[in-house]
């Protein structure tokens, strides 16, 4: 149970279309992962096109790195294993060798598979010098050895996808093994608009709801912040209705919630 999730491709429930914005990231992942996993025969001929063994997604918190990793597994038709760097190093001191061996042999049975390592900096971060915990060091070395040991046949079908908010904490040995690095940025107004439409289109909105205005006024918000904002707004009509019911002390059997207006988001 050092693995936080193992999911088959049909059960992940997230596709690229569920992710607003980040078109450049989806395009890069299509070329680097989806095509080689779906059409391996196109990548075995010459020397130039080799599938990539490791990719790093980096960028501010809440920008959709985890969501991208899951959607990528769906799109590539791959199984999905998720592990979290900090859980591995804190819970499993001492068992590094056994654990990494188990993980990689499990993964090769599940191939094609994407091993998503969230907080990769805490598992494989910069060497901590004399103060680094011995067990963390061993875990890192074991992990890297197993990674290097992926046979080239497997490498087409096993991808390590790391994610971090702290790319500067990664050491050179890890950076080398994650040769493709993709920046997952905060959305600009145009992309916030796309994300807001994903969350709000299925909702009951007032006619003429000003999406553009809301997108403009949410400068600096990540995808995750936008989601939280929308959830809080959607709750307002519910709260009002409950207050009304309290006053009248007569619960409406099939309550009609009013549509959301821009004011609910302020
Ligand atoms: P962290 O670095 O904090 O782990 P993260 O970059 O992995 O964050 P996610 O966990 O993928 O971010 O995002 C959190 C939630 O925010 C997602 O489950 C999703 O609901 C929403 N979200 C973030 N970005 C987007 C986006 N571009 N489109 C749609 N939803 C998004």
mmCIF file of C-alpha atoms and ligand atoms in Angstrom:
data_model
loop_
_atom_site.group_PDB
_atom_site.id
_atom_site.type_symbol
_atom_site.label_atom_id
_atom_site.label_comp_id
_atom_site.label_asym_id
_atom_site.label_seq_id
_atom_site.Cartn_x
_atom_site.Cartn_y
_atom_site.Cartn_z
ATOM 1 C CA UNK A 1 0.000 0.000 0.000
ATOM 2 C CA UNK A 2 2.808 2.440 -0.719
ATOM 3 C CA UNK A 3 0.982 2.933 -3.980
ATOM 4 C CA UNK A 4 -1.885 5.384 -3.542
ATOM 5 C CA UNK A 5 -3.813 4.276 -6.633
ATOM 6 C CA UNK A 6 -3.769 1.733 -9.407
ATOM 7 C CA UNK A 7 -6.407 2.329 -12.046
ATOM 8 C CA UNK A 8 -7.213 0.725 -15.377
ATOM 9 C CA UNK A 9 -7.502 3.119 -18.333
ATOM 10 C CA UNK A 10 -11.274 2.764 -18.747
ATOM 11 C CA UNK A 11 -11.880 3.556 -15.072
ATOM 12 C CA UNK A 12 -9.928 6.752 -14.598
ATOM 13 C CA UNK A 13 -12.832 8.923 -15.667
ATOM 14 C CA UNK A 14 -10.799 11.925 -16.856
ATOM 15 C CA UNK A 15 -10.031 12.762 -20.480
ATOM 16 C CA UNK A 16 -8.097 15.571 -22.122
ATOM 17 C CA UNK A 17 -11.419 17.252 -22.937
ATOM 18 C CA UNK A 18 -12.125 17.640 -19.224
ATOM 19 C CA UNK A 19 -9.056 19.841 -18.909
ATOM 20 C CA UNK A 20 -9.525 23.452 -19.879
ATOM 21 C CA UNK A 21 -6.549 25.228 -21.434
ATOM 22 C CA UNK A 22 -3.036 23.692 -21.353
ATOM 23 C CA UNK A 23 -3.230 22.932 -25.075
ATOM 24 C CA UNK A 24 0.568 23.041 -25.433
ATOM 25 C CA UNK A 25 0.929 20.432 -22.700
ATOM 26 C CA UNK A 26 -1.648 18.109 -24.265
ATOM 27 C CA UNK A 27 0.074 18.427 -27.644
ATOM 28 C CA UNK A 28 3.499 17.622 -26.187
ATOM 29 C CA UNK A 29 2.103 14.625 -24.268
ATOM 30 C CA UNK A 30 0.416 13.373 -27.397
ATOM 31 C CA UNK A 31 3.718 13.247 -29.269
ATOM 32 C CA UNK A 32 5.821 12.007 -26.373
ATOM 33 C CA UNK A 33 3.520 9.436 -24.804
ATOM 34 C CA UNK A 34 0.198 8.751 -26.467
ATOM 35 C CA UNK A 35 1.518 8.036 -29.944
ATOM 36 C CA UNK A 36 4.424 5.815 -28.812
ATOM 37 C CA UNK A 37 2.118 3.854 -26.491
ATOM 38 C CA UNK A 38 -0.664 3.482 -29.039
ATOM 39 C CA UNK A 39 1.524 2.985 -32.117
ATOM 40 C CA UNK A 40 4.824 1.500 -30.846
ATOM 41 C CA UNK A 41 5.694 0.167 -34.301
ATOM 42 C CA UNK A 42 6.256 3.738 -35.514
ATOM 43 C CA UNK A 43 8.979 4.310 -32.940
ATOM 44 C CA UNK A 44 11.225 1.303 -33.292
ATOM 45 C CA UNK A 45 12.791 1.803 -36.693
ATOM 46 C CA UNK A 46 15.422 4.526 -36.796
ATOM 47 C CA UNK A 47 17.444 5.916 -33.923
ATOM 48 C CA UNK A 48 15.884 9.322 -33.847
ATOM 49 C CA UNK A 49 12.444 8.473 -32.573
ATOM 50 C CA UNK A 50 12.845 6.809 -29.219
ATOM 51 C CA UNK A 51 10.078 6.729 -26.635
ATOM 52 C CA UNK A 52 10.830 8.841 -23.650
ATOM 53 C CA UNK A 53 11.358 7.133 -20.270
ATOM 54 C CA UNK A 54 10.707 10.098 -18.056
ATOM 55 C CA UNK A 55 8.768 13.337 -18.153
ATOM 56 C CA UNK A 56 8.573 16.073 -15.552
ATOM 57 C CA UNK A 57 5.516 18.272 -15.149
ATOM 58 C CA UNK A 58 6.384 21.342 -13.121
ATOM 59 C CA UNK A 59 4.515 24.472 -12.174
ATOM 60 C CA UNK A 60 2.527 26.191 -9.417
ATOM 61 C CA UNK A 61 0.147 24.202 -7.183
ATOM 62 C CA UNK A 62 -3.336 23.494 -8.490
ATOM 63 C CA UNK A 63 -2.551 23.987 -12.172
ATOM 64 C CA UNK A 64 -3.745 20.498 -13.136
ATOM 65 C CA UNK A 65 -0.610 18.331 -13.094
ATOM 66 C CA UNK A 66 -2.331 15.407 -11.393
ATOM 67 C CA UNK A 67 -5.377 15.811 -13.612
ATOM 68 C CA UNK A 68 -3.142 15.778 -16.710
ATOM 69 C CA UNK A 69 -1.380 12.618 -15.551
ATOM 70 C CA UNK A 70 -4.704 10.798 -15.124
ATOM 71 C CA UNK A 71 -6.122 12.034 -18.418
ATOM 72 C CA UNK A 72 -2.903 11.030 -20.137
ATOM 73 C CA UNK A 73 -3.338 7.437 -18.963
ATOM 74 C CA UNK A 74 -6.884 7.415 -20.359
ATOM 75 C CA UNK A 75 -5.781 8.856 -23.690
ATOM 76 C CA UNK A 76 -2.800 6.500 -23.995
ATOM 77 C CA UNK A 77 -4.864 3.456 -22.972
ATOM 78 C CA UNK A 78 -2.403 2.818 -20.138
ATOM 79 C CA UNK A 79 -2.834 1.644 -16.561
ATOM 80 C CA UNK A 80 -2.137 4.282 -13.961
ATOM 81 C CA UNK A 81 -0.074 3.858 -10.804
ATOM 82 C CA UNK A 82 0.166 6.819 -8.501
ATOM 83 C CA UNK A 83 2.721 7.202 -5.731
ATOM 84 C CA UNK A 84 3.536 10.197 -3.589
ATOM 85 C CA UNK A 85 7.134 11.057 -2.834
ATOM 86 C CA UNK A 86 6.661 12.145 0.751
ATOM 87 C CA UNK A 87 4.596 9.059 1.684
ATOM 88 C CA UNK A 88 7.213 6.745 0.324
ATOM 89 C CA UNK A 89 10.103 8.251 2.203
ATOM 90 C CA UNK A 90 8.326 8.783 5.500
ATOM 91 C CA UNK A 91 6.373 5.537 5.823
ATOM 92 C CA UNK A 92 8.776 3.087 4.408
ATOM 93 C CA UNK A 93 12.127 3.790 5.917
ATOM 94 C CA UNK A 94 14.260 0.717 5.766
ATOM 95 C CA UNK A 95 12.471 -1.267 3.102
ATOM 96 C CA UNK A 96 13.717 0.639 0.120
ATOM 97 C CA UNK A 97 15.074 -2.207 -1.877
ATOM 98 C CA UNK A 98 12.084 -4.508 -1.486
ATOM 99 C CA UNK A 99 9.655 -1.745 -2.212
ATOM 100 C CA UNK A 100 11.188 -0.421 -5.373
ATOM 101 C CA UNK A 101 11.663 -3.923 -6.724
ATOM 102 C CA UNK A 102 8.013 -4.703 -6.000
ATOM 103 C CA UNK A 103 6.893 -1.477 -7.626
ATOM 104 C CA UNK A 104 8.828 -1.992 -10.837
ATOM 105 C CA UNK A 105 7.979 -5.652 -11.213
ATOM 106 C CA UNK A 106 4.312 -4.847 -10.580
ATOM 107 C CA UNK A 107 4.539 -2.081 -13.189
ATOM 108 C CA UNK A 108 6.024 -4.313 -15.860
ATOM 109 C CA UNK A 109 3.124 -6.709 -15.364
ATOM 110 C CA UNK A 110 0.685 -3.850 -15.855
ATOM 111 C CA UNK A 111 2.376 -2.351 -18.920
ATOM 112 C CA UNK A 112 1.491 -0.199 -20.741
ATOM 113 C CA UNK A 113 1.545 1.828 -17.559
ATOM 114 C CA UNK A 114 2.200 5.328 -16.354
ATOM 115 C CA UNK A 115 3.851 5.599 -12.950
ATOM 116 C CA UNK A 116 2.913 9.007 -11.626
ATOM 117 C CA UNK A 117 5.254 10.261 -8.904
ATOM 118 C CA UNK A 118 3.667 13.278 -7.259
ATOM 119 C CA UNK A 119 5.975 15.502 -5.177
ATOM 120 C CA UNK A 120 8.873 13.874 -6.987
ATOM 121 C CA UNK A 121 11.162 16.394 -5.268
ATOM 122 C CA UNK A 122 10.639 14.755 -1.879
ATOM 123 C CA UNK A 123 11.441 11.285 -3.187
ATOM 124 C CA UNK A 124 14.184 12.212 -5.561
ATOM 125 C CA UNK A 125 15.181 15.684 -4.442
ATOM 126 C CA UNK A 126 18.593 17.272 -4.125
ATOM 127 C CA UNK A 127 20.970 15.334 -1.954
ATOM 128 C CA UNK A 128 20.722 16.503 1.598
ATOM 129 C CA UNK A 129 24.412 16.167 2.414
ATOM 130 C CA UNK A 130 25.375 14.941 5.860
ATOM 131 C CA UNK A 131 21.896 15.588 7.238
ATOM 132 C CA UNK A 132 20.042 13.499 4.749
ATOM 133 C CA UNK A 133 18.330 10.519 6.256
ATOM 134 C CA UNK A 134 20.100 7.308 5.323
ATOM 135 C CA UNK A 135 16.805 5.639 4.379
ATOM 136 C CA UNK A 136 15.837 8.477 2.020
ATOM 137 C CA UNK A 137 19.181 8.196 0.313
ATOM 138 C CA UNK A 138 18.773 4.452 -0.115
ATOM 139 C CA UNK A 139 15.271 4.793 -1.414
ATOM 140 C CA UNK A 140 16.425 7.294 -4.008
ATOM 141 C CA UNK A 141 19.337 5.139 -5.136
ATOM 142 C CA UNK A 142 17.178 2.044 -5.381
ATOM 143 C CA UNK A 143 14.529 3.880 -7.314
ATOM 144 C CA UNK A 144 17.032 5.245 -9.802
ATOM 145 C CA UNK A 145 18.725 1.887 -10.249
ATOM 146 C CA UNK A 146 15.386 0.183 -10.948
ATOM 147 C CA UNK A 147 14.473 2.967 -13.310
ATOM 148 C CA UNK A 148 17.728 2.614 -15.220
ATOM 149 C CA UNK A 149 17.144 -1.103 -15.292
ATOM 150 C CA UNK A 150 13.944 -0.834 -17.307
ATOM 151 C CA UNK A 151 14.752 -2.872 -20.343
ATOM 152 C CA UNK A 152 14.436 -0.942 -23.564
ATOM 153 C CA UNK A 153 11.545 -3.201 -24.531
ATOM 154 C CA UNK A 154 9.712 -2.113 -21.397
ATOM 155 C CA UNK A 155 10.633 1.514 -21.677
ATOM 156 C CA UNK A 156 8.193 1.929 -24.496
ATOM 157 C CA UNK A 157 5.430 0.747 -22.247
ATOM 158 C CA UNK A 158 6.419 2.085 -18.832
ATOM 159 C CA UNK A 159 6.620 5.803 -18.340
ATOM 160 C CA UNK A 160 7.656 7.631 -15.198
ATOM 161 C CA UNK A 161 5.825 10.911 -14.968
ATOM 162 C CA UNK A 162 7.048 13.143 -12.154
ATOM 163 C CA UNK A 163 5.289 16.258 -10.895
ATOM 164 C CA UNK A 164 6.615 19.023 -8.701
ATOM 165 C CA UNK A 165 5.958 22.581 -7.562
ATOM 166 C CA UNK A 166 9.632 22.873 -6.637
ATOM 167 C CA UNK A 167 11.716 22.019 -9.708
ATOM 168 C CA UNK A 168 14.796 23.712 -8.259
ATOM 169 C CA UNK A 169 14.895 21.125 -5.478
ATOM 170 C CA UNK A 170 15.591 18.298 -7.932
ATOM 171 C CA UNK A 171 19.150 17.156 -8.311
ATOM 172 C CA UNK A 172 21.018 16.606 -11.578
ATOM 173 C CA UNK A 173 20.692 12.826 -11.474
ATOM 174 C CA UNK A 174 16.906 13.118 -11.501
ATOM 175 C CA UNK A 175 16.790 15.916 -14.030
ATOM 176 C CA UNK A 176 18.824 13.722 -16.392
ATOM 177 C CA UNK A 177 16.332 10.897 -16.042
ATOM 178 C CA UNK A 178 13.415 13.201 -16.749
ATOM 179 C CA UNK A 179 14.709 14.499 -20.065
ATOM 180 C CA UNK A 180 11.451 16.122 -21.099
ATOM 181 C CA UNK A 181 10.235 18.858 -18.803
ATOM 182 C CA UNK A 182 6.933 20.560 -19.366
ATOM 183 C CA UNK A 183 5.878 23.749 -17.635
ATOM 184 C CA UNK A 184 2.274 23.698 -16.456
ATOM 185 C CA UNK A 185 1.524 27.365 -16.085
ATOM 186 C CA UNK A 186 -1.179 29.408 -14.380
ATOM 187 C CA UNK A 187 -3.946 30.184 -16.874
ATOM 188 C CA UNK A 188 -4.269 33.625 -18.489
ATOM 189 C CA UNK A 189 -7.712 35.237 -18.934
ATOM 190 C CA UNK A 190 -8.448 33.367 -22.153
ATOM 191 C CA UNK A 191 -7.597 30.034 -20.559
ATOM 192 C CA UNK A 192 -9.422 30.844 -17.329
ATOM 193 C CA UNK A 193 -12.454 31.360 -19.534
ATOM 194 C CA UNK A 194 -12.049 27.855 -20.969
ATOM 195 C CA UNK A 195 -11.667 26.317 -17.500
ATOM 196 C CA UNK A 196 -14.662 28.230 -16.104
ATOM 197 C CA UNK A 197 -16.788 27.016 -19.010
ATOM 198 C CA UNK A 198 -15.928 23.420 -18.161
ATOM 199 C CA UNK A 199 -17.069 23.879 -14.560
ATOM 200 C CA UNK A 200 -20.082 26.133 -15.162
ATOM 201 C CA UNK A 201 -21.665 25.052 -18.436
ATOM 202 C CA UNK A 202 -23.600 22.199 -16.776
ATOM 203 C CA UNK A 203 -24.851 24.565 -14.022
ATOM 204 C CA UNK A 204 -28.016 26.603 -13.884
ATOM 205 C CA UNK A 205 -26.745 30.082 -14.807
ATOM 206 C CA UNK A 206 -28.645 33.354 -15.239
ATOM 207 C CA UNK A 207 -29.196 34.252 -18.908
ATOM 208 C CA UNK A 208 -26.320 36.258 -20.356
ATOM 209 C CA UNK A 209 -23.919 35.118 -17.604
ATOM 210 C CA UNK A 210 -20.749 37.131 -18.150
ATOM 211 C CA UNK A 211 -18.057 34.484 -18.412
ATOM 212 C CA UNK A 212 -15.520 36.953 -19.845
ATOM 213 C CA UNK A 213 -15.909 39.315 -16.917
ATOM 214 C CA UNK A 214 -15.400 36.535 -14.395
ATOM 215 C CA UNK A 215 -12.341 35.293 -16.311
ATOM 216 C CA UNK A 216 -10.845 38.788 -16.284
ATOM 217 C CA UNK A 217 -11.436 39.300 -12.587
ATOM 218 C CA UNK A 218 -9.802 36.063 -11.491
ATOM 219 C CA UNK A 219 -6.220 37.050 -12.359
ATOM 220 C CA UNK A 220 -3.709 34.798 -10.575
ATOM 221 C CA UNK A 221 -6.214 31.967 -9.951
ATOM 222 C CA UNK A 222 -5.126 28.405 -10.711
ATOM 223 C CA UNK A 223 -7.533 25.815 -12.140
ATOM 224 C CA UNK A 224 -7.963 24.493 -8.619
ATOM 225 C CA UNK A 225 -8.723 28.007 -7.235
ATOM 226 C CA UNK A 226 -11.312 28.469 -9.981
ATOM 227 C CA UNK A 227 -12.961 25.203 -9.067
ATOM 228 C CA UNK A 228 -13.140 26.186 -5.396
ATOM 229 C CA UNK A 229 -14.588 29.561 -6.348
ATOM 230 C CA UNK A 230 -17.295 27.898 -8.453
ATOM 231 C CA UNK A 231 -18.167 25.459 -5.678
ATOM 232 C CA UNK A 232 -18.506 28.303 -3.175
ATOM 233 C CA UNK A 233 -20.699 30.258 -5.613
ATOM 234 C CA UNK A 234 -22.910 27.255 -6.331
ATOM 235 C CA UNK A 235 -23.503 26.945 -2.603
ATOM 236 C CA UNK A 236 -24.975 30.448 -2.239
ATOM 237 C CA UNK A 237 -28.464 29.759 -3.655
ATOM 238 C CA UNK A 238 -28.587 26.641 -1.473
ATOM 239 C CA UNK A 239 -27.768 28.687 1.639
ATOM 240 C CA UNK A 240 -30.399 31.288 0.753
ATOM 241 C CA UNK A 241 -33.017 28.637 0.266
ATOM 242 C CA UNK A 242 -32.204 27.049 3.592
ATOM 243 C CA UNK A 243 -32.499 30.437 5.314
ATOM 244 C CA UNK A 244 -35.865 31.023 3.681
ATOM 245 C CA UNK A 245 -37.078 27.632 4.779
ATOM 246 C CA UNK A 246 -35.980 28.416 8.322
ATOM 247 C CA UNK A 247 -38.023 31.592 8.365
ATOM 248 C CA UNK A 248 -41.141 29.908 7.064
ATOM 249 C CA UNK A 249 -40.439 26.656 8.851
ATOM 250 C CA UNK A 250 -42.066 24.965 5.872
ATOM 251 C CA UNK A 251 -39.642 22.941 3.810
ATOM 252 C CA UNK A 252 -40.314 23.119 0.117
ATOM 253 C CA UNK A 253 -40.676 19.550 -1.096
ATOM 254 C CA UNK A 254 -39.050 20.156 -4.460
ATOM 255 C CA UNK A 255 -37.061 23.321 -3.945
ATOM 256 C CA UNK A 256 -36.335 25.520 -6.939
ATOM 257 C CA UNK A 257 -32.865 26.950 -6.677
ATOM 258 C CA UNK A 258 -32.380 30.295 -8.385
ATOM 259 C CA UNK A 259 -29.790 30.428 -11.188
ATOM 260 C CA UNK A 260 -26.258 31.532 -10.409
ATOM 261 C CA UNK A 261 -25.367 35.147 -11.087
ATOM 262 C CA UNK A 262 -21.999 36.861 -11.299
ATOM 263 C CA UNK A 263 -22.555 38.317 -7.809
ATOM 264 C CA UNK A 264 -22.324 34.820 -6.349
ATOM 265 C CA UNK A 265 -18.656 34.772 -7.305
ATOM 266 C CA UNK A 266 -17.673 37.949 -5.479
HETATM 267 P P1 LIG B 1 -0.507 20.229 -6.791
HETATM 268 O O1 LIG B 1 0.764 20.695 -7.414
HETATM 269 O O2 LIG B 1 -0.970 21.083 -5.653
HETATM 270 O O3 LIG B 1 -0.530 18.739 -6.515
HETATM 271 P P2 LIG B 1 -1.788 19.935 -9.327
HETATM 272 O O4 LIG B 1 -1.089 20.817 -10.298
HETATM 273 O O5 LIG B 1 -1.506 18.486 -9.366
HETATM 274 O O6 LIG B 1 -1.654 20.508 -7.872
HETATM 275 P P3 LIG B 1 -4.492 19.142 -9.641
HETATM 276 O O7 LIG B 1 -4.516 18.344 -8.374
HETATM 277 O O8 LIG B 1 -4.443 18.414 -10.911
HETATM 278 O O9 LIG B 1 -3.343 20.204 -9.574
HETATM 279 O O10 LIG B 1 -5.744 20.133 -9.673
HETATM 280 C C1 LIG B 1 -6.678 20.186 -8.617
HETATM 281 C C2 LIG B 1 -8.069 20.280 -9.183
HETATM 282 O O11 LIG B 1 -8.232 21.536 -9.860
HETATM 283 C C3 LIG B 1 -8.366 19.237 -10.243
HETATM 284 O O12 LIG B 1 -8.882 18.060 -9.703
HETATM 285 C C4 LIG B 1 -9.392 19.936 -11.110
HETATM 286 O O13 LIG B 1 -10.669 19.804 -10.555
HETATM 287 C C5 LIG B 1 -8.998 21.393 -11.025
HETATM 288 N N1 LIG B 1 -8.205 21.855 -12.189
HETATM 289 C C6 LIG B 1 -6.948 22.343 -12.163
HETATM 290 N N2 LIG B 1 -6.553 22.738 -13.395
HETATM 291 C C7 LIG B 1 -7.589 22.485 -14.229
HETATM 292 C C8 LIG B 1 -7.808 22.660 -15.634
HETATM 293 N N3 LIG B 1 -6.873 23.192 -16.427
HETATM 294 N N4 LIG B 1 -8.998 22.267 -16.152
HETATM 295 C C9 LIG B 1 -9.958 21.740 -15.357
HETATM 296 N N5 LIG B 1 -9.817 21.552 -14.023
HETATM 297 C C10 LIG B 1 -8.656 21.921 -13.462
#
